[in-house]
CSV table of C-alpha atoms in Angstrom, one decimal:
chain,number,residue,atom,x,y,z
A,14,GLN,CA,28.4,-48.6,-19.0
A,15,PRO,CA,25.2,-50.2,-17.7
A,16,TYR,CA,24.1,-51.6,-21.1
A,17,VAL,CA,27.3,-53.4,-22.0
A,18,GLU,CA,27.4,-56.2,-19.4
A,19,PRO,CA,24.0,-57.8,-20.1
A,20,LEU,CA,24.6,-57.8,-23.8
A,21,SER,CA,28.1,-59.3,-23.7
A,22,ALA,CA,26.5,-62.4,-22.2
A,23,GLN,CA,24.6,-63.1,-25.4
A,24,PRO,CA,26.6,-65.2,-27.9
A,25,SER,CA,23.7,-65.0,-30.4
A,26,GLU,CA,24.4,-61.4,-31.0
A,27,GLN,CA,27.6,-62.3,-32.9
A,28,GLN,CA,25.5,-63.9,-35.6
A,29,GLU,CA,23.7,-60.7,-36.5
A,30,PRO,CA,24.7,-58.7,-39.6
A,31,GLU,CA,24.5,-55.5,-37.6
A,32,PRO,CA,27.4,-54.4,-35.3
A,33,PRO,CA,27.5,-56.5,-32.1
A,34,LEU,CA,25.7,-54.9,-29.2
A,35,SER,CA,28.4,-55.9,-26.7
A,36,GLU,CA,31.7,-54.9,-25.4
A,37,LYS,CA,33.0,-55.5,-28.9
A,38,ALA,CA,31.1,-52.4,-29.9
A,39,GLU,CA,33.0,-50.3,-27.3
A,40,ILE,CA,36.4,-51.7,-28.6
A,41,ILE,CA,35.4,-50.7,-32.1
A,42,GLN,CA,34.7,-47.2,-31.0
A,43,SER,CA,37.9,-46.9,-29.1
A,44,ASP,CA,40.7,-48.3,-31.2
A,45,GLY,CA,39.1,-48.8,-34.6
A,46,THR,CA,40.9,-52.2,-35.1
A,47,SER,CA,37.8,-54.5,-34.9
A,48,PRO,CA,35.9,-55.2,-38.1
A,49,ARG,CA,33.3,-52.6,-39.0
A,50,PRO,CA,30.5,-52.7,-41.6
A,51,THR,CA,32.1,-51.5,-44.8
A,52,THR,CA,28.8,-50.2,-46.4
A,53,VAL,CA,25.7,-48.4,-45.3
A,54,ASP,CA,22.6,-50.3,-46.4
A,55,LEU,CA,19.5,-48.3,-47.1
A,56,SER,CA,16.1,-49.1,-48.3
A,57,ILE,CA,14.8,-46.5,-50.8
A,58,PHE,CA,11.3,-47.1,-52.2
A,59,GLY,CA,11.6,-50.8,-51.5
A,60,ARG,CA,15.0,-51.2,-53.2
A,61,SER,CA,18.1,-52.0,-51.2
A,62,VAL,CA,21.1,-49.6,-51.8
A,63,SER,CA,24.6,-50.0,-50.4
A,64,LEU,CA,26.6,-46.8,-50.0
A,65,ASN,CA,30.2,-46.1,-49.0
A,66,PRO,CA,30.1,-44.6,-45.5
A,67,ARG,CA,33.0,-42.3,-46.2
A,68,LEU,CA,31.3,-40.9,-49.3
A,69,ILE,CA,28.3,-40.1,-47.1
A,70,LEU,CA,30.5,-38.4,-44.5
A,71,PHE,CA,32.2,-36.4,-47.4
A,72,VAL,CA,28.8,-34.9,-48.5
A,73,ILE,CA,27.9,-33.8,-45.0
A,74,PRO,CA,30.4,-30.9,-44.7
A,75,ILE,CA,29.2,-29.5,-48.0
A,76,LEU,CA,25.7,-29.4,-46.6
A,77,TRP,CA,26.9,-27.9,-43.3
A,78,ALA,CA,29.0,-25.3,-45.2
A,79,THR,CA,25.8,-23.6,-46.2
A,80,PHE,CA,24.9,-22.8,-42.6
A,81,ASN,CA,27.3,-19.9,-42.0
A,82,PRO,CA,26.7,-17.9,-45.2
A,83,ILE,CA,22.9,-18.3,-44.9
A,84,MET,CA,22.9,-17.1,-41.3
A,85,ARG,CA,25.1,-14.1,-42.2
A,86,PHE,CA,22.7,-13.3,-45.0
A,87,LEU,CA,19.7,-13.3,-42.7
A,88,TYR,CA,21.5,-10.8,-40.5
A,89,THR,CA,21.7,-8.4,-43.5
A,90,LEU,CA,17.9,-8.3,-43.9
A,91,ASP,CA,16.0,-5.2,-42.8
A,92,GLU,CA,14.1,-7.2,-40.1
A,93,PRO,CA,16.2,-10.3,-39.3
A,94,PRO,CA,14.3,-13.0,-37.4
A,95,GLU,CA,14.9,-13.6,-33.7
A,96,SER,CA,17.6,-16.2,-33.4
A,97,SER,CA,15.7,-18.3,-30.9
A,98,VAL,CA,12.5,-18.3,-33.0
A,99,PHE,CA,14.3,-19.1,-36.2
A,100,ASN,CA,16.2,-22.0,-34.5
A,101,SER,CA,13.0,-23.4,-33.0
A,102,ILE,CA,11.0,-23.3,-36.3
A,103,ARG,CA,13.8,-25.0,-38.2
A,104,LEU,CA,14.0,-27.7,-35.5
A,105,LEU,CA,10.2,-28.1,-35.6
A,106,PHE,CA,10.5,-28.8,-39.3
A,107,SER,CA,13.2,-31.4,-38.6
A,108,THR,CA,11.2,-33.1,-35.9
A,109,MET,CA,8.2,-33.5,-38.2
A,110,CYS,CA,10.4,-35.7,-40.4
A,111,PHE,CA,10.8,-38.2,-37.6
A,112,ILE,CA,7.2,-38.4,-36.3
A,113,PRO,CA,6.5,-41.5,-38.4
A,114,VAL,CA,9.6,-43.1,-36.9
A,115,PHE,CA,8.3,-42.5,-33.3
A,116,VAL,CA,4.8,-43.7,-34.3
A,117,ASN,CA,6.2,-46.9,-35.9
A,118,GLU,CA,8.4,-47.6,-32.9
A,119,PHE,CA,5.5,-47.2,-30.5
A,120,LEU,CA,3.3,-49.5,-32.6
A,121,ALA,CA,6.0,-52.1,-32.8
A,122,SER,CA,6.9,-52.1,-29.1
A,123,SER,CA,3.4,-51.6,-27.5
A,124,PRO,CA,2.1,-55.2,-27.9
A,125,PRO,CA,4.9,-57.4,-26.4
A,126,LYS,CA,5.0,-60.9,-27.8
A,127,ALA,CA,4.8,-63.6,-25.2
A,128,SER,CA,7.0,-65.9,-27.3
A,129,SER,CA,9.9,-63.6,-27.5
A,130,GLY,CA,12.9,-64.8,-25.6
A,131,ALA,CA,15.2,-62.9,-23.2
A,132,SER,CA,17.8,-62.4,-25.9
A,133,ASP,CA,15.3,-60.9,-28.3
A,134,ALA,CA,14.1,-58.5,-25.6
A,135,SER,CA,17.7,-57.5,-24.7
A,136,SER,CA,18.6,-57.0,-28.4
A,137,ALA,CA,15.5,-54.8,-28.9
A,138,ALA,CA,16.3,-52.8,-25.8
A,139,ALA,CA,19.8,-52.1,-26.9
A,140,ALA,CA,18.6,-51.0,-30.3
A,141,GLY,CA,16.3,-48.5,-28.8
A,142,GLY,CA,13.1,-50.5,-28.7
A,143,GLY,CA,11.3,-52.6,-26.1
A,144,GLY,CA,10.9,-49.8,-23.7
A,145,SER,CA,14.7,-49.3,-23.3
A,146,PRO,CA,15.6,-45.7,-22.5
A,147,LEU,CA,19.0,-45.9,-24.3
A,148,TRP,CA,17.8,-44.1,-27.4
A,149,LEU,CA,16.1,-41.5,-25.3
A,150,LEU,CA,19.2,-41.0,-23.0
A,151,GLY,CA,21.3,-40.7,-26.1
A,152,GLY,CA,19.0,-38.2,-27.6
A,153,ILE,CA,19.0,-36.1,-24.5
A,154,GLU,CA,22.7,-36.0,-24.2
A,155,LEU,CA,23.5,-35.5,-27.9
A,156,GLY,CA,20.7,-32.9,-28.2
A,157,LEU,CA,22.1,-30.9,-25.4
A,158,TRP,CA,25.7,-30.9,-26.8
A,159,ILE,CA,24.7,-30.0,-30.4
A,160,PHE,CA,22.1,-27.4,-29.1
A,161,LEU,CA,24.9,-25.6,-27.2
A,162,GLY,CA,27.2,-25.8,-30.2
A,163,ASN,CA,24.6,-24.4,-32.6
A,164,VAL,CA,23.6,-21.6,-30.3
A,165,MET,CA,27.2,-20.5,-29.9
A,166,GLN,CA,27.6,-20.6,-33.6
A,167,ILE,CA,24.5,-18.5,-34.3
A,168,PHE,CA,25.7,-15.9,-31.8
A,169,ALA,CA,29.2,-15.9,-33.2
A,170,LEU,CA,27.9,-15.1,-36.7
A,171,GLU,CA,26.6,-11.8,-35.4
A,172,PHE,CA,30.2,-10.7,-35.0
A,173,ASP,CA,32.4,-12.9,-37.3
A,174,SER,CA,32.3,-13.4,-41.0
A,175,ALA,CA,31.0,-16.7,-42.3
A,176,SER,CA,34.5,-17.8,-43.6
A,177,ARG,CA,36.3,-16.8,-40.4
A,178,ALA,CA,33.7,-18.6,-38.2
A,179,ALA,CA,34.0,-21.7,-40.4
A,180,PHE,CA,37.7,-22.0,-39.9
A,181,LEU,CA,37.6,-21.5,-36.2
A,182,ILE,CA,34.7,-24.0,-35.7
A,183,GLN,CA,36.7,-26.5,-37.7
A,184,LEU,CA,39.1,-26.8,-34.8
A,185,GLN,CA,36.9,-29.6,-33.7
A,186,THR,CA,38.9,-31.8,-36.0
A,187,VAL,CA,41.8,-31.4,-33.6
A,188,ILE,CA,39.8,-31.2,-30.4
A,189,VAL,CA,38.2,-34.6,-31.0
A,190,PRO,CA,41.4,-36.7,-30.9
A,191,VAL,CA,42.7,-34.6,-28.0
A,192,ILE,CA,39.6,-35.2,-25.9
A,193,SER,CA,39.8,-38.9,-26.9
A,194,ALA,CA,43.3,-39.1,-25.6
A,195,ALA,CA,42.5,-37.2,-22.4
A,196,ALA,CA,39.6,-39.6,-21.7
A,197,GLY,CA,41.8,-42.6,-22.2
A,198,VAL,CA,40.0,-43.7,-25.3
A,199,GLU,CA,43.0,-43.2,-27.6
A,200,LYS,CA,46.6,-42.5,-27.1
A,201,ILE,CA,47.9,-39.1,-28.2
A,202,ARG,CA,50.1,-39.6,-31.3
A,203,ALA,CA,52.8,-37.4,-32.7
A,204,SER,CA,50.6,-36.3,-35.6
A,205,THR,CA,47.8,-35.3,-33.2
A,206,ALA,CA,50.2,-33.2,-31.0
A,207,ILE,CA,51.8,-31.5,-34.0
A,208,SER,CA,48.4,-30.8,-35.7
A,209,SER,CA,47.1,-29.3,-32.4
A,210,LEU,CA,50.0,-27.0,-32.2
A,211,VAL,CA,49.7,-25.9,-35.8
A,212,SER,CA,45.9,-25.3,-35.3
A,213,VAL,CA,46.5,-23.1,-32.3
A,214,MET,CA,49.1,-21.1,-34.3
A,215,GLY,CA,46.5,-20.8,-37.2
A,216,VAL,CA,43.9,-19.4,-34.8
A,217,LEU,CA,46.4,-16.8,-33.6
A,218,VAL,CA,47.3,-15.8,-37.1
A,219,LEU,CA,43.6,-15.7,-38.0
A,220,SER,CA,42.8,-13.5,-35.0
A,221,LEU,CA,45.4,-10.9,-36.3
A,222,GLU,CA,43.2,-10.1,-39.3
A,223,LYS,CA,41.3,-6.9,-38.7
A,224,PRO,CA,37.6,-7.2,-39.4
A,225,ALA,CA,36.1,-5.1,-42.2
A,226,GLY,CA,34.3,-2.8,-39.8
A,227,GLY,CA,37.2,-2.4,-37.5
A,228,ALA,CA,35.2,-3.7,-34.5
A,229,VAL,CA,38.1,-5.7,-33.0
A,230,MET,CA,36.4,-6.4,-29.6
A,231,SER,CA,33.3,-7.7,-31.4
A,232,SER,CA,35.5,-9.9,-33.5
A,233,LEU,CA,37.3,-11.3,-30.5
A,234,GLN,CA,33.9,-12.0,-28.9
A,235,GLY,CA,32.8,-13.9,-32.0
A,236,ASP,CA,36.1,-15.8,-32.1
A,237,ALA,CA,35.5,-16.9,-28.5
A,238,LEU,CA,32.0,-18.1,-29.3
A,239,CYS,CA,33.3,-20.0,-32.3
A,240,LEU,CA,35.8,-21.8,-30.1
A,241,LEU,CA,33.1,-22.7,-27.6
A,242,SER,CA,31.0,-24.0,-30.5
A,243,ALA,CA,33.9,-26.1,-31.7
A,244,LEU,CA,34.3,-27.6,-28.2
A,245,PHE,CA,30.6,-28.5,-27.8
A,246,GLN,CA,30.4,-30.0,-31.3
A,247,SER,CA,33.6,-32.0,-30.6
A,248,VAL,CA,32.0,-33.6,-27.6
A,249,PHE,CA,28.9,-34.3,-29.7
A,250,VAL,CA,31.0,-36.1,-32.3
A,251,LEU,CA,32.7,-38.3,-29.7
A,252,ARG,CA,29.5,-39.2,-27.9
A,253,LEU,CA,27.7,-39.9,-31.1
A,254,GLY,CA,30.3,-42.5,-31.9
A,255,LYS,CA,29.3,-44.3,-28.6
A,256,TYR,CA,25.6,-44.4,-29.4
A,257,ALA,CA,25.6,-44.8,-33.2
A,258,GLY,CA,26.4,-48.5,-33.2
A,259,ARG,CA,24.0,-49.4,-30.4
A,260,VAL,CA,20.8,-47.5,-31.2
A,261,LYS,CA,18.6,-47.3,-34.3
A,262,PRO,CA,19.8,-44.3,-36.3
A,263,ALA,CA,16.4,-42.8,-37.0
A,264,LEU,CA,15.3,-43.1,-33.4
A,265,LEU,CA,18.6,-41.6,-32.1
A,266,VAL,CA,18.5,-38.6,-34.6
A,267,GLY,CA,14.8,-38.0,-34.0
A,268,SER,CA,15.1,-37.9,-30.2
A,269,LYS,CA,18.2,-35.7,-30.5
A,270,ILE,CA,16.4,-33.2,-32.7
A,271,THR,CA,13.3,-33.3,-30.4
A,272,VAL,CA,15.5,-32.5,-27.4
A,273,GLN,CA,17.1,-29.6,-29.4
A,274,LEU,CA,13.6,-28.3,-30.1
A,275,PHE,CA,12.7,-28.4,-26.4
A,276,PHE,CA,15.8,-26.4,-25.4
A,277,SER,CA,15.2,-24.0,-28.2
A,278,CYS,CA,11.7,-23.3,-27.0
A,279,CYS,CA,13.1,-22.6,-23.6
A,280,TRP,CA,15.4,-20.2,-25.3
A,281,ILE,CA,12.4,-18.4,-26.8
A,282,ALA,CA,10.8,-18.2,-23.3
A,283,PHE,CA,14.0,-16.7,-21.9
A,284,ASP,CA,14.2,-14.1,-24.7
A,285,VAL,CA,10.5,-13.1,-24.2
A,286,TYR,CA,11.1,-12.7,-20.5
A,287,SER,CA,14.5,-10.9,-20.6
A,288,LYS,CA,13.7,-8.7,-23.6
A,289,HIS,CA,10.1,-8.1,-22.7
A,290,LEU,CA,8.9,-9.2,-26.2
A,291,THR,CA,5.4,-9.7,-27.3
A,292,PRO,CA,4.4,-12.6,-29.5
A,293,GLY,CA,4.1,-10.2,-32.5
A,294,GLU,CA,7.6,-9.0,-31.9
A,295,SER,CA,9.0,-12.5,-31.6
A,296,PHE,CA,7.4,-13.9,-34.7
A,297,GLY,CA,6.9,-10.7,-36.7
A,298,SER,CA,9.7,-11.4,-39.2
A,299,PHE,CA,8.0,-14.6,-40.2
A,300,VAL,CA,4.5,-13.3,-40.9
A,301,LYS,CA,4.9,-9.6,-42.0
A,302,GLY,CA,7.3,-7.5,-43.9
A,303,ASP,CA,8.7,-7.4,-47.5
A,304,ALA,CA,7.5,-10.3,-49.6
A,305,HIS,CA,11.0,-11.0,-50.8
A,306,ASP,CA,12.3,-11.2,-47.2
A,307,LEU,CA,9.5,-13.6,-46.2
A,308,VAL,CA,10.3,-15.9,-49.1
A,309,VAL,CA,14.0,-15.9,-48.1
A,310,ILE,CA,13.3,-16.5,-44.4
A,311,TRP,CA,10.9,-19.4,-44.9
A,312,GLY,CA,13.1,-20.9,-47.7
A,313,VAL,CA,16.1,-20.8,-45.3
A,314,VAL,CA,14.1,-22.3,-42.5
A,315,ALA,CA,13.0,-25.2,-44.8
A,316,TRP,CA,16.5,-25.8,-46.0
A,317,MET,CA,18.1,-25.8,-42.6
A,318,GLY,CA,15.3,-27.8,-41.0
A,319,PHE,CA,14.8,-30.6,-43.6
A,320,VAL,CA,18.4,-30.8,-45.1
A,321,ILE,CA,21.0,-29.5,-42.6
A,322,SER,CA,19.3,-30.6,-39.4
A,323,ALA,CA,17.3,-33.7,-40.4
A,324,LEU,CA,19.0,-35.2,-43.4
A,325,ALA,CA,22.6,-34.4,-42.5
A,326,SER,CA,22.2,-35.6,-38.9
A,327,TRP,CA,20.7,-38.9,-40.1
A,328,LEU,CA,23.5,-39.4,-42.6
A,329,GLN,CA,26.1,-38.6,-40.0
A,330,THR,CA,24.7,-41.2,-37.6
A,331,MET,CA,24.6,-43.8,-40.4
A,332,GLY,CA,28.2,-43.0,-41.4
A,333,GLN,CA,29.6,-43.1,-37.9
A,334,ARG,CA,28.3,-46.6,-37.4
A,335,CYS,CA,31.1,-47.6,-39.8
A,336,VAL,CA,33.8,-44.8,-39.2
A,337,PRO,CA,35.6,-43.9,-35.9
A,338,ALA,CA,35.0,-40.5,-34.4
A,339,SER,CA,38.5,-39.3,-34.9
A,340,GLU,CA,38.5,-40.2,-38.6
A,341,THR,CA,35.0,-38.7,-39.0
A,342,ALA,CA,36.3,-35.3,-37.6
A,343,VAL,CA,39.2,-35.4,-40.1
A,344,MET,CA,36.8,-36.0,-43.0
A,345,PHE,CA,35.0,-32.8,-42.1
A,346,ALA,CA,38.2,-30.8,-42.6
A,347,MET,CA,37.1,-29.3,-45.9
A,348,GLN,CA,34.0,-27.7,-44.4
A,349,PRO,CA,35.6,-24.2,-43.9
A,350,VAL,CA,36.9,-24.3,-47.5
A,351,TRP,CA,33.4,-24.9,-48.8
A,352,ALA,CA,31.9,-22.3,-46.5
A,353,THR,CA,34.5,-19.7,-47.5
A,354,ALA,CA,33.8,-20.3,-51.2
A,355,MET,CA,30.1,-19.9,-50.6
A,356,ALA,CA,30.6,-16.7,-48.5
A,357,VAL,CA,32.7,-15.2,-51.3
A,358,VAL,CA,30.2,-16.0,-54.0
A,359,LEU,CA,27.0,-15.4,-52.2
A,360,LEU,CA,27.9,-12.6,-49.7
A,361,GLY,CA,30.9,-11.0,-51.5
A,362,GLU,CA,33.1,-11.4,-48.5
A,363,SER,CA,36.8,-10.6,-49.0
A,364,ILE,CA,39.5,-12.8,-47.6
A,365,GLY,CA,42.6,-11.1,-46.3
A,366,PRO,CA,46.2,-12.6,-46.4
A,367,LYS,CA,46.2,-13.4,-42.7
A,368,SER,CA,42.9,-15.1,-43.0
A,369,ILE,CA,44.2,-17.2,-45.9
A,370,LEU,CA,47.4,-18.1,-43.9
A,371,GLY,CA,45.6,-18.9,-40.7
A,372,GLY,CA,42.8,-20.8,-42.4
A,373,SER,CA,45.4,-22.8,-44.4
A,374,MET,CA,47.2,-23.7,-41.2
A,375,ILE,CA,44.0,-24.9,-39.6
A,376,VAL,CA,43.1,-27.0,-42.7
A,377,GLY,CA,46.6,-28.3,-43.0
A,378,ALA,CA,46.5,-29.3,-39.3
A,379,THR,CA,43.3,-31.3,-39.9
A,380,ILE,CA,44.9,-33.1,-42.9
A,381,LEU,CA,48.0,-33.8,-40.8
A,382,GLY,CA,45.7,-35.2,-38.1
A,383,SER,CA,44.4,-37.8,-40.7
A,384,LEU,CA,47.9,-39.4,-40.6
A,385,GLN,CA,46.9,-40.9,-37.2
A,386,GLY,CA,44.4,-43.1,-39.0
A,387,LYS,CA,47.2,-44.4,-41.3
A,388,GLU,CA,49.5,-44.9,-38.4
A,389,LYS,CA,46.9,-47.2,-36.8
A,390,LYS,CA,46.7,-49.3,-40.0
């Protein structure tokens, strides 16, 4: 950890109201026993507002739950958009939200003050300013993990129903503490081991449910993509916990989304080359076709770009400054329930008995996993 040692030598950091940028931050992330900020302080239109971080993290899965039903709905259109182009445009919208953040950071850091001491420079560097690459390195790493997770999820929704995919991807609630234990960050607890076993059994039961169209192999392919998505998103949650307390949230989220946009543009280039697409074929769904479809597509792009990608990502980063990664994953346990309810109402999807049983086992396992947080206390 190249950024921990210099900061730990600064006793003045302990006087700051923000989380200490020292080895203490690493201890907080690993065992959750050190004091954490109990509220998230925001400035809205010049007024200071204090919010409960767990309330913030509770809202996030509701926002995320709209992703699967919306993507499944897009695939039902006569001319669904190219996945790579759709993903890039929504990320472009998200990146636009953080342009003022980058401009402000550039203006604040470009004229260095001669009177600033070494401790101030180190503090600014750790927070993402002063020319430090920490926020950029964090954005590159986090952007890669979440990009891979999102791509696997988008591909999976071509084969799996929105509700089925939601339950499978929610396995990250169990994967996060397991990876933490394997990396030596946390010890594997009895509740974690049992919840992992129950989750695997739930996946097996869920896979026994025959898809509506009878395309068993396609469904298995979708299930495999969902599991990969869960793995990538689990790594993202863990690594976000390491950066969230040491980097300015807006800078970290903005750089992450910008990196996602870069990879998504590379995806477009690959599609154009491999599928021999013309620009008109790639972007055709966004500029021509039925007026109703155009309104739906652009509305979905705006919702996913501004709300799911930008707002939810920023809220998650703010919340994880106060809540450990394992507890954060458990708080997301209700996401498949919300997604299933939306899929039934909006798409008319039917839920079979095996899907209900398997999904209930997965949700039950995530709730059981929450007992590890109580064991620590």
